[in-house]
Coordinates of C-alpha atoms in Angstrom, one line a residue:
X1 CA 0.0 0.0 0.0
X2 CA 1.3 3.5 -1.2
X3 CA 1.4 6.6 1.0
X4 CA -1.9 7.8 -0.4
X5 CA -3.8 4.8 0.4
X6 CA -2.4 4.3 4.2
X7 CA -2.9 8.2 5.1
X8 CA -6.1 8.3 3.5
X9 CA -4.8 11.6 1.9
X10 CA -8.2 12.2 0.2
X11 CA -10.8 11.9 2.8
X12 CA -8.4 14.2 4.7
X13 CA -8.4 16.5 2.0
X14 CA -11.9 16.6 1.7
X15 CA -12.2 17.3 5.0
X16 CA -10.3 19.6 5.6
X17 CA -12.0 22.0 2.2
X18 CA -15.7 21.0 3.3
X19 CA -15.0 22.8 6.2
X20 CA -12.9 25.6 5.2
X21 CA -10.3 25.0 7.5
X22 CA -7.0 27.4 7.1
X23 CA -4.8 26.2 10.3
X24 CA -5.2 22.3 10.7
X25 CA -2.6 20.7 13.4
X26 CA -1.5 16.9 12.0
X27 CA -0.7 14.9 15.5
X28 CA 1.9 12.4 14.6
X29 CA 2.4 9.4 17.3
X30 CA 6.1 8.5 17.5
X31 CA 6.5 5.4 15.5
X32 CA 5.2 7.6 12.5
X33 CA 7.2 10.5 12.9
X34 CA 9.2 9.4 10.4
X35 CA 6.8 9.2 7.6
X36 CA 5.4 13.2 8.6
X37 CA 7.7 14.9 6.0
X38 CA 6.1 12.8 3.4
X39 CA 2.7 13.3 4.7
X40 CA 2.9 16.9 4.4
X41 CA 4.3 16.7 1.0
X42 CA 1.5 15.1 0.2
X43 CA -1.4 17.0 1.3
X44 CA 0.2 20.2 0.4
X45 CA 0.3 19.1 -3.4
X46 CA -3.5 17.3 -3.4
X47 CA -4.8 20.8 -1.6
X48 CA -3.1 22.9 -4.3
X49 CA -4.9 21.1 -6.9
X50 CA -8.2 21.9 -5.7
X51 CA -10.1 24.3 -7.8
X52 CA -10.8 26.5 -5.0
X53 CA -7.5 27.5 -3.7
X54 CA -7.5 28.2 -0.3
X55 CA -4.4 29.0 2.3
X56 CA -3.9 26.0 4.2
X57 CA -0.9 26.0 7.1
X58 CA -0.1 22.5 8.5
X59 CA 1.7 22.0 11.4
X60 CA 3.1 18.9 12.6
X61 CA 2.7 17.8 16.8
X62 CA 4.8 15.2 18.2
X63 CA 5.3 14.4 21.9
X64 CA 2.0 15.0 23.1
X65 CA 1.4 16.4 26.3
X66 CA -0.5 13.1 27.7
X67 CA -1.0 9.7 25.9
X68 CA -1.0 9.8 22.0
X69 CA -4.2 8.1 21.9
X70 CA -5.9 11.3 23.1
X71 CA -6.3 14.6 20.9
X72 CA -3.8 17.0 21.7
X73 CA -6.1 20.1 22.4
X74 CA -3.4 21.7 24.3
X75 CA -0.7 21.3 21.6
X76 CA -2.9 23.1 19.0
X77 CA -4.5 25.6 20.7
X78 CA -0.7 27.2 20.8
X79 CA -1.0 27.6 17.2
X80 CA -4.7 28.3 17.0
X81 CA -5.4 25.5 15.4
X82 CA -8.7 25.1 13.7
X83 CA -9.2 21.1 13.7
X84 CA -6.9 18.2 14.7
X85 CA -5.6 15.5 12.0
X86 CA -4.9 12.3 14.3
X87 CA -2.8 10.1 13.2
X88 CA -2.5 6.1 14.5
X89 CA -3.5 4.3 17.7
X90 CA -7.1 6.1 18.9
X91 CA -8.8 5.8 22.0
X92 CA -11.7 8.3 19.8
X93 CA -12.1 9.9 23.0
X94 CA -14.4 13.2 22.6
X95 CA -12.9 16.7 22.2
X96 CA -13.9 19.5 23.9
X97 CA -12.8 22.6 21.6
X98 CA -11.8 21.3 18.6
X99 CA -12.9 19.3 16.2
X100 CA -10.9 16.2 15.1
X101 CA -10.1 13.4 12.5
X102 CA -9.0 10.0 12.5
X103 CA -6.8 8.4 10.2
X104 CA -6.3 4.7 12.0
X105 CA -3.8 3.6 9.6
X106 CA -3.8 0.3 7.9
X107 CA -1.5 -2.5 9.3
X108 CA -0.1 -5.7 7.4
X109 CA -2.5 -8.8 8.0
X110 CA -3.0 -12.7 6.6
X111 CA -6.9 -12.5 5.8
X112 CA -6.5 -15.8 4.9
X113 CA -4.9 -17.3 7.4
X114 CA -6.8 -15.1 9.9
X115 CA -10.3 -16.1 8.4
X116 CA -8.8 -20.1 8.6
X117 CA -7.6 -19.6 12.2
X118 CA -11.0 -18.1 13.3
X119 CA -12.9 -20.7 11.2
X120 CA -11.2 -24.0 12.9
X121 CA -11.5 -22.4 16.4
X122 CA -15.4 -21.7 16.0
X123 CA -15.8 -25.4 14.5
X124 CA -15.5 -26.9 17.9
X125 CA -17.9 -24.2 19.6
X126 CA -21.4 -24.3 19.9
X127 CA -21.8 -20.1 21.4
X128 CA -22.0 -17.6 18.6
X129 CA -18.8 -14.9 18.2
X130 CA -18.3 -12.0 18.4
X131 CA -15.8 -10.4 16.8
X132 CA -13.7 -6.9 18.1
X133 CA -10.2 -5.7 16.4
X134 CA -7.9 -3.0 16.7
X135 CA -9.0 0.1 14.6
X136 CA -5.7 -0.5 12.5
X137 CA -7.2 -3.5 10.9
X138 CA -10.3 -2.1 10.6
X139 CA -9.3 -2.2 6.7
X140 CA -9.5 -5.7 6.6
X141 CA -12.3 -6.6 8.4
X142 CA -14.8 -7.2 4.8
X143 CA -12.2 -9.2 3.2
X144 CA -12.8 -11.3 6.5
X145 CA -16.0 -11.6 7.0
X146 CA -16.4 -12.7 3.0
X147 CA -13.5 -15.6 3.9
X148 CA -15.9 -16.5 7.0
X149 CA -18.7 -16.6 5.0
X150 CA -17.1 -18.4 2.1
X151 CA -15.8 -21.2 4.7
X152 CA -19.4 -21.6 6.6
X153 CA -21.1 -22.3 3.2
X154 CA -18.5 -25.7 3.0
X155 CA -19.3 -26.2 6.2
X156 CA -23.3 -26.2 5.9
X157 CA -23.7 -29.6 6.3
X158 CA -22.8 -29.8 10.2
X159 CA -24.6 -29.4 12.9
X160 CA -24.0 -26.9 14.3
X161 CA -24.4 -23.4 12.5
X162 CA -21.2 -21.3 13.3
X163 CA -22.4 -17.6 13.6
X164 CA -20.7 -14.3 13.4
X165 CA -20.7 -11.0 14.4
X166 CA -18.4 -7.9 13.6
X167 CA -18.2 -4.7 15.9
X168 CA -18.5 -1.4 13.4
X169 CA -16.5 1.5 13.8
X170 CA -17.5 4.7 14.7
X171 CA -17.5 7.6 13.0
X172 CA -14.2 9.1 12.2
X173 CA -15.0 12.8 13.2
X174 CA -15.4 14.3 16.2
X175 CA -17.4 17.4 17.1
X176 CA -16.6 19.0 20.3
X177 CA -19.8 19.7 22.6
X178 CA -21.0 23.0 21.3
X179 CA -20.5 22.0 17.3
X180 CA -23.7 21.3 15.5
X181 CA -22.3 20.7 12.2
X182 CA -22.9 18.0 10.3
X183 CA -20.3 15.3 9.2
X184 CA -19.5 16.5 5.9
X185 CA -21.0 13.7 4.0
X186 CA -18.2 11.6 5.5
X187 CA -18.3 8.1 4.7
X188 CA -18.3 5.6 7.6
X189 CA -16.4 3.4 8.5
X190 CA -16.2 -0.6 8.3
X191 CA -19.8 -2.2 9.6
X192 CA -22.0 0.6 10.2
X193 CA -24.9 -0.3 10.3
X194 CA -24.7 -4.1 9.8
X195 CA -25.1 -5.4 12.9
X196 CA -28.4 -5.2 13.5
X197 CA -29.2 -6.4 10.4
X198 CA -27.3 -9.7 10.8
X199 CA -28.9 -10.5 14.1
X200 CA -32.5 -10.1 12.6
X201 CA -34.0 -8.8 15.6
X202 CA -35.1 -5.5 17.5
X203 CA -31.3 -4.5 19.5
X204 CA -32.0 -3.4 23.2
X205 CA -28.6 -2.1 24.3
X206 CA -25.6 -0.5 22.3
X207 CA -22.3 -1.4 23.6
X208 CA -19.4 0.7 22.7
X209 CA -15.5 0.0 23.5
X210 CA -11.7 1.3 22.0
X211 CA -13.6 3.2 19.5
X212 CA -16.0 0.4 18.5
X213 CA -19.6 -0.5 18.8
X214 CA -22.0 -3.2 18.5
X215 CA -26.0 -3.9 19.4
X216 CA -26.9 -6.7 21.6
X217 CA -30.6 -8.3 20.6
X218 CA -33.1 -8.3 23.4
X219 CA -32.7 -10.7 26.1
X220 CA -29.0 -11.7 25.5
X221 CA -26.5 -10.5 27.1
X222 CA -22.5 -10.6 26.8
X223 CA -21.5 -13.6 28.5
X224 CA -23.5 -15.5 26.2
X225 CA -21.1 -14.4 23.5
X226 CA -17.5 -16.0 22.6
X227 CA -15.1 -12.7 22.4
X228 CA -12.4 -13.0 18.7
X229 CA -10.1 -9.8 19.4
X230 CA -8.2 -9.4 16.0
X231 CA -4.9 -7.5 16.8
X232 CA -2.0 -6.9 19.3
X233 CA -1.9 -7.4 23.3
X234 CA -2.1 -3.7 24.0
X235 CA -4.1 -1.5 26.3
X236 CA -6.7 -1.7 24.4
X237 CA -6.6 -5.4 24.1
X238 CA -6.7 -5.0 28.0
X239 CA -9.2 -2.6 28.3
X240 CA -11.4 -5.3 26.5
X241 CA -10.3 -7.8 28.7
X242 CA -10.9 -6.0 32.0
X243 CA -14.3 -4.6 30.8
X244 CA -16.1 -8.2 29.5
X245 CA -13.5 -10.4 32.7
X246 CA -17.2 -13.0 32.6
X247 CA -16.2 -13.5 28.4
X248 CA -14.6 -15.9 26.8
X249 CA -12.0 -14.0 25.1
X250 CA -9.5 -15.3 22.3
X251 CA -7.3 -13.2 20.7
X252 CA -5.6 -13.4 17.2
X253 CA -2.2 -12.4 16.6
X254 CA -1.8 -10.5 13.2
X255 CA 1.8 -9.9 13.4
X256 CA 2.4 -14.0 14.7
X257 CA -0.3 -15.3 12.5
X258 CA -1.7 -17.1 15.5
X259 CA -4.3 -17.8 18.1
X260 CA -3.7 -17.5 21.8
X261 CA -6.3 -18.3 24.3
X262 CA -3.8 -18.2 27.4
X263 CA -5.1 -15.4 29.1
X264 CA -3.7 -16.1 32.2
X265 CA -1.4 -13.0 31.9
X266 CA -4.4 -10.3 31.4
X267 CA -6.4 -12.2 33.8
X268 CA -4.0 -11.6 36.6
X269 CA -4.5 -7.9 36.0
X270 CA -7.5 -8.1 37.4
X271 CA -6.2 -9.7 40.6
X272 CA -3.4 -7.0 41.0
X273 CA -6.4 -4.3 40.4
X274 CA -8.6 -5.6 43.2
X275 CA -5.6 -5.6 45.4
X276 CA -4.9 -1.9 44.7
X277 CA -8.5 -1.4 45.5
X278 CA -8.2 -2.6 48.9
X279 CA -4.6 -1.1 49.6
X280 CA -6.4 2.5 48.6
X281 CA -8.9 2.1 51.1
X282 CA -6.2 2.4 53.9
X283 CA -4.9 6.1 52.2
X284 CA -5.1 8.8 54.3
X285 CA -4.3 11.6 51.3
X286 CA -5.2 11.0 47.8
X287 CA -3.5 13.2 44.7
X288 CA -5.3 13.3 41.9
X289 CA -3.4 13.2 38.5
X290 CA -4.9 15.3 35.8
X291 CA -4.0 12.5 33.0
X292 CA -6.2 14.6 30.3
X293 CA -6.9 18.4 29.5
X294 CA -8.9 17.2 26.2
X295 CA -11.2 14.6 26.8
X296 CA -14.8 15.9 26.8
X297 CA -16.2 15.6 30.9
X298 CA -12.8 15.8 32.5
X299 CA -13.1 18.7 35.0
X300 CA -16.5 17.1 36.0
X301 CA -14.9 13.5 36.6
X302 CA -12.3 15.4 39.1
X303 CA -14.6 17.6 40.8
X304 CA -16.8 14.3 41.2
X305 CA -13.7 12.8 42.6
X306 CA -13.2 15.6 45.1
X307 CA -16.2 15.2 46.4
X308 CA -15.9 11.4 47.1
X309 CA -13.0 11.6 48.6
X310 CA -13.5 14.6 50.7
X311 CA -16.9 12.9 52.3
X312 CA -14.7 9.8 53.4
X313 CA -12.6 12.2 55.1
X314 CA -9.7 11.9 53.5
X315 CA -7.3 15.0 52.2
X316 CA -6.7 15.2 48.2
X317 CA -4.7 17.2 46.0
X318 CA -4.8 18.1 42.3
X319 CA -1.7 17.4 40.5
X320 CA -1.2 18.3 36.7
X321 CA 2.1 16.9 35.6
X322 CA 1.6 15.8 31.7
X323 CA 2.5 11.9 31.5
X324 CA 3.1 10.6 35.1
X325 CA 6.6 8.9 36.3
X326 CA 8.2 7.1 39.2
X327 CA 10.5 9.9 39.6
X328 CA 7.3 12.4 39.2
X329 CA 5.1 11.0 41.6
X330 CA 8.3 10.3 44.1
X331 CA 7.9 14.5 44.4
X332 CA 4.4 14.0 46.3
X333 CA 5.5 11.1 49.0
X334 CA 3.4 12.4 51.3
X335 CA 0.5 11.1 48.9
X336 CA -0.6 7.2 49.5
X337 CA -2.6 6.4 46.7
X338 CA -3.5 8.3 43.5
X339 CA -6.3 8.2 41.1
X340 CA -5.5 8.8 37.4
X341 CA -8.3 10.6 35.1
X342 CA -7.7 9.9 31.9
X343 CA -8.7 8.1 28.7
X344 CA -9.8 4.2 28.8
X345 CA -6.7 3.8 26.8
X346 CA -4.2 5.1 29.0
X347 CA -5.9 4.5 32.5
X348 CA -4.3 1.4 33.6
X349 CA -0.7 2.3 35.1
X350 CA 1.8 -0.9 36.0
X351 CA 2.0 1.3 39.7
X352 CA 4.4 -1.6 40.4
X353 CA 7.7 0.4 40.2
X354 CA 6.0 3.5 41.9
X355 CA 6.0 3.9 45.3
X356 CA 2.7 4.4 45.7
X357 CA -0.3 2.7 43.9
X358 CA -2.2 3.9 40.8
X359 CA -5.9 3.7 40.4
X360 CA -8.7 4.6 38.3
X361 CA -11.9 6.9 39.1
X362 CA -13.8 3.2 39.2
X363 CA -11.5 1.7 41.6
X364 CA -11.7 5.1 44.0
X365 CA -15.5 4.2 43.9
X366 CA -15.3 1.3 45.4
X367 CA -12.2 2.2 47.5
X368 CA -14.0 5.4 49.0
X369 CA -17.3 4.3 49.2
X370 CA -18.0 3.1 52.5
X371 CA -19.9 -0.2 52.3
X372 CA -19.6 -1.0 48.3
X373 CA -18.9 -4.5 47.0
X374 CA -17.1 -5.2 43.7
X375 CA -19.8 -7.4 41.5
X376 CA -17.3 -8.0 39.2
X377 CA -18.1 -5.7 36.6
X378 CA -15.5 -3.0 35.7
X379 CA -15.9 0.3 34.1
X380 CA -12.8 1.9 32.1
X381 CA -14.6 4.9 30.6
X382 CA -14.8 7.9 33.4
X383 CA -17.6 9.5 31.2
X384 CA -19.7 6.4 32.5
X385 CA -19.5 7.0 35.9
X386 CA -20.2 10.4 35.4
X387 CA -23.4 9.7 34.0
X388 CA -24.2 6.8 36.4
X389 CA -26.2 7.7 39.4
X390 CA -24.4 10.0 42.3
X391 CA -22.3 7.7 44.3
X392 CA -23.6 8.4 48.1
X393 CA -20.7 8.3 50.9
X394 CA -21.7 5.9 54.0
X395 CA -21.2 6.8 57.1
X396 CA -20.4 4.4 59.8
X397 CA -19.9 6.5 62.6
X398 CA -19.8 3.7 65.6
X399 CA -17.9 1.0 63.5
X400 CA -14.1 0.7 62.2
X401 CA -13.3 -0.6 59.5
X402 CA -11.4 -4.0 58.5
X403 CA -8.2 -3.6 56.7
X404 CA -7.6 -7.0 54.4
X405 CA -3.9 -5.3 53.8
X406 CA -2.8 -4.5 57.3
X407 CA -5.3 -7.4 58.6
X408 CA -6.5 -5.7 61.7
X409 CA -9.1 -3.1 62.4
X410 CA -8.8 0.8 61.1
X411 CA -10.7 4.1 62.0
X412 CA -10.8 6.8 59.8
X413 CA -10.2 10.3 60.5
X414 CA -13.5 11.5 60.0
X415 CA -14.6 8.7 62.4
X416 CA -12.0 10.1 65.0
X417 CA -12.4 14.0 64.3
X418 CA -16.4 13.4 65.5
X419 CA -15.2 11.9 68.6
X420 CA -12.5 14.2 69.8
X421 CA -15.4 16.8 69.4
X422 CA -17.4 15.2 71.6
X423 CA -15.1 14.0 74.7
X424 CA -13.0 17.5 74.0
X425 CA -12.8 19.0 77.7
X426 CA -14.2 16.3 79.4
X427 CA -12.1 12.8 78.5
X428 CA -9.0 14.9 78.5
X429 CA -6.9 12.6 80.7
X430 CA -8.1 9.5 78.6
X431 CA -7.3 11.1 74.8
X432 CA -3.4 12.1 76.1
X433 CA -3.6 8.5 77.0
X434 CA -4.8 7.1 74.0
X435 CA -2.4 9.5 71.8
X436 CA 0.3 7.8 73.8
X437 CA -0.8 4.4 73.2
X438 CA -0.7 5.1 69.3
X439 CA 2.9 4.0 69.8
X440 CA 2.7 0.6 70.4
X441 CA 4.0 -2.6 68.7
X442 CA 2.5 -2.4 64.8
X443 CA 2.4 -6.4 64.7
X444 CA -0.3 -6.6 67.5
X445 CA -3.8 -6.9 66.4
X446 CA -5.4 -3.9 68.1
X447 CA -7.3 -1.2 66.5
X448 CA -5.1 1.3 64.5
X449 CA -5.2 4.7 63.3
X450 CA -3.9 7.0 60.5
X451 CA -0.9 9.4 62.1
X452 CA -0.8 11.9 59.1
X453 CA -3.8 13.8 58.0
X454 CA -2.6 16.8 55.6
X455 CA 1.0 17.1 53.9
X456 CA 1.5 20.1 56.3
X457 CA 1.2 17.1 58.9
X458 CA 3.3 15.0 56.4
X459 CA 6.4 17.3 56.4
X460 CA 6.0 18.1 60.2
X461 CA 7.4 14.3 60.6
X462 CA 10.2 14.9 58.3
X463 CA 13.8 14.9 59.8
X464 CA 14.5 16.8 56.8
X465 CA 13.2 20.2 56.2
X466 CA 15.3 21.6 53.4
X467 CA 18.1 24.2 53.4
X468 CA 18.8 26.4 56.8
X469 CA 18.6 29.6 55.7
X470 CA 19.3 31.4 59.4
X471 CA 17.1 34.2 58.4
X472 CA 17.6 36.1 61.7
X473 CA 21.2 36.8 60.6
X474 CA 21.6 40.3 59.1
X475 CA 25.3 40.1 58.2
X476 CA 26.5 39.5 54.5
X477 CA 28.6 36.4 54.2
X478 CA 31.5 37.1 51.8
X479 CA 31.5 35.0 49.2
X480 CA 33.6 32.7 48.0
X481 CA 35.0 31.9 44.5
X482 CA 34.7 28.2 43.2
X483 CA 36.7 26.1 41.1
X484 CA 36.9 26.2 37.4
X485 CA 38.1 24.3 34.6
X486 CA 36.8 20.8 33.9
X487 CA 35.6 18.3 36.3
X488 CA 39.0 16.3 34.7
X489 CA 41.8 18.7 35.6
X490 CA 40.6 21.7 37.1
X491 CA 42.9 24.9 36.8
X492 CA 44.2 25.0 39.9
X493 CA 45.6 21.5 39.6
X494 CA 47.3 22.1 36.1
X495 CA 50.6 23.2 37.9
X496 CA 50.4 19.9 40.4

């Protein structure tokens, strides 16, 4: 496949003069950053054959401020950018200033062998399939379905009726909120529209995950469904594991040619996230990392947040610091757990090498609500939970709390503020008591409590407090000249 073909340089084209765009930003991911001088080229020659000539400046973003699945908003508002050209891995996550366009790019793939693969596996199942792919192969997905179809007609004298279903795209354009415009006479992408058909009957529910959607006929449900993924093990691959844990998932390895049904590896995720779950429920201050300054419903997921955590009576912060690190996060130690808003794409951190854990606005929902059980169902998307009913805070104000980590009873700090109000000035003895029994051996079994409410409180503690600066000291300290040279022979020692 040539340039043109890959890029999809005429739809871009045509979207970009439909809409009478001047200043268009083209977001590169890294592993196409090579090919952006081409693309460029490109578009700049196909616009200037246009009958209608308009000016058209094209600027090219790399390094995106968060993941590069997301639209970088931020990136092109510093050029007053008019729309966003997105190029590569997606999470389609909506905009909330600008409007955007996907090119998903079309990856190498056997359709034969893929089709013959997926065909011998569904042979010896009885459940119908389902079948979800990576938007990069979405370019492949008819010539699949037609070597499905092809096989099941050989096969038509079995049994057993192997039956398939394909997941559409969406739509490759994004409006932001407060644009009403119209697509542009677009065309969609792979499937629209199809499902339904397919299935033959009136669809209940719409299901919609890593830029894909599908309709689920009335009374079924997805469990009763046998999950083909078509593409790599990457985080979206995991965010379709982690969303549909009761499937059946198998996935098919384009760049392998194979099929893997060893899941044993994403399953464990789930078992690491449950455990994070319960760690967070011990934190005393939460920072919340601003993963996102793009995605449609952001500002309401964090104040939503806030407001959670702040009725459990624990501290939080706000922390904006672009693509979160180890070394980043080892800034904020006072912080014991933090909740990541961001896309569904980018959500899951591997929190294993930071020093504290990771978690997502789901996770804090179950951490930080008092009395909530995990059914089993997980929710990647944060723009679900904000349209989900408001999550109400439980009180327990005469119970503790059992801590499966530290495997002994906790209270929380709201739980002890309310009673230090109430025996204040008359259980004075007893509280200096109890506030010297807080030091006592940490492997006994006895009820515990926090010791660190606030990062004031947090660097209080500290042996360390930074740099004396003896500010009462009036006196100027004359100053001292240092060496100079290079670290290797310095010009003092020349003449040793």
């Amino acid at each position: 496949m040539d340039l043109m073909e890959i890029y999809e340089i005429d739809r871009t084209v045509d979207f970009i003069h439909s809409r009478n765009f001047t200043r268009v930003a083209l977001q590169f991911p890294d592993e196409l950053l090579k090919d952006c001088t081409k693309v460029v080229r490109v578009l700049r020659e196909e616009i200037g054959k246009l009958k209608e000539q308009i000016g058209v400046s094209l600027f090219v973003m790399a390094d995106s401020t968060y993941g590069s699945c997301c639209v970088d908003e931020v990136g092109a508002s510093r050029i007053n950018a008019d729309c966003v050209i997105h190029y590569g891995h997606t999470c389609l996550s909506p905009t909330s200033t600008l409007p955007a366009f996907f090119v998903f790019g079309k990856a190498m793939i056997d359709v034969s062998s893929c089709a013959a693969s997926l065909s011998n596996y569904a042979s010896n199942n009885c459940k119908p399939f389902l079948v979800l792919f990576g938007l990069e192969y979405a370019h492949a997905i008819p010539y699949i379905r037609e070597e499905l179809v092809a096989a099941a007609s050989t096969l038509s004298g079995s049994k057993t009726k192997t039956v398939f279903h394909f997941a559409e795209v969406m739509c490759p354009l994004i409006n932001p909120p407060d644009c009403h415009k119209d697509s542009g006479g677009l065309p969609r992408s792979v499937g629209d529209g199809e499902v339904s058909d397919e299935l033959g009957v009136a669809a209940c529910s719409r299901h919609t995950i890593g830029g894909l959607s599908w309709e689920l006929p009335s009374g079924q449900k997805m469990e009763d469904y046998l999950l083909l993924w078509i593409g790599s093990d990457n985080s979206a691959f995991a965010n379709v594991v982690l969303t549909f844990n009761g499937c059946e998932i198998v996935r098919y390895d384009a760049n392998g040619n194979f099929l893997g049904t060893d899941l044993s590896q994403q399953r464990r995720i789930l078992k690491r996230r449950y455990y994070l779950v319960e760690k967070a429920k011990d934190a005393n201050i939460v920072g919340i990392l601003v993963g996102t300054l793009g995605v449609a419903g952001y500002l309401n997921m964090i104040h939503q947040m806030k407001d959670l955590i702040t009725g459990a009576g624990k501290k939080v912060y706000t922390l904006v610091m672009g693509r979160p690190n180890p070394a980043k996060l080892a800034n904020f130690p006072e912080c014991d757990v933090f909740i990541y808003v961001s896309c569904a794409q980018t959500a899951l951190l591997d929190s294993k090498e930071f020093y504290a854990p990771v978690i997502t606005p789901f996770e804090a929902m179950l951490a930080f609500n008092r009395g909530s059980e995990w059914t089993g169902a997980y929710v990647m998307e944060f723009r679900d939970l904000i349209t989900a009913s408001p999550v109400e805070v439980k009180s327990y104000s005469e119970e503790a709390r059992f801590s499966f980590v530290q495997g002994r009873y906790v209270e929380d700090f709201d739980l002890q503020e309310k009673k230090e109000e109430e025996n204040e000035g008359v259980l004075a003895l007893a509280n200096a008591t109890e506030k010297a029994l807080k030091l006592q051996d940490r492997s006994s079994n006895s009820l515990t409590k926090g010791t660190v409410q606030s990062g004031a409180d947090y660097f209080a503690t500290r042996s360390y407090h930074g740099l004396d600066m003896h500010g009462d000291n009036s006196m100027l300290e004359p100053y001292l000249i240092g060496r100079t040279g290079k670290a290797s022979g310095y010009q003092h020692e020349k003449g040793e």
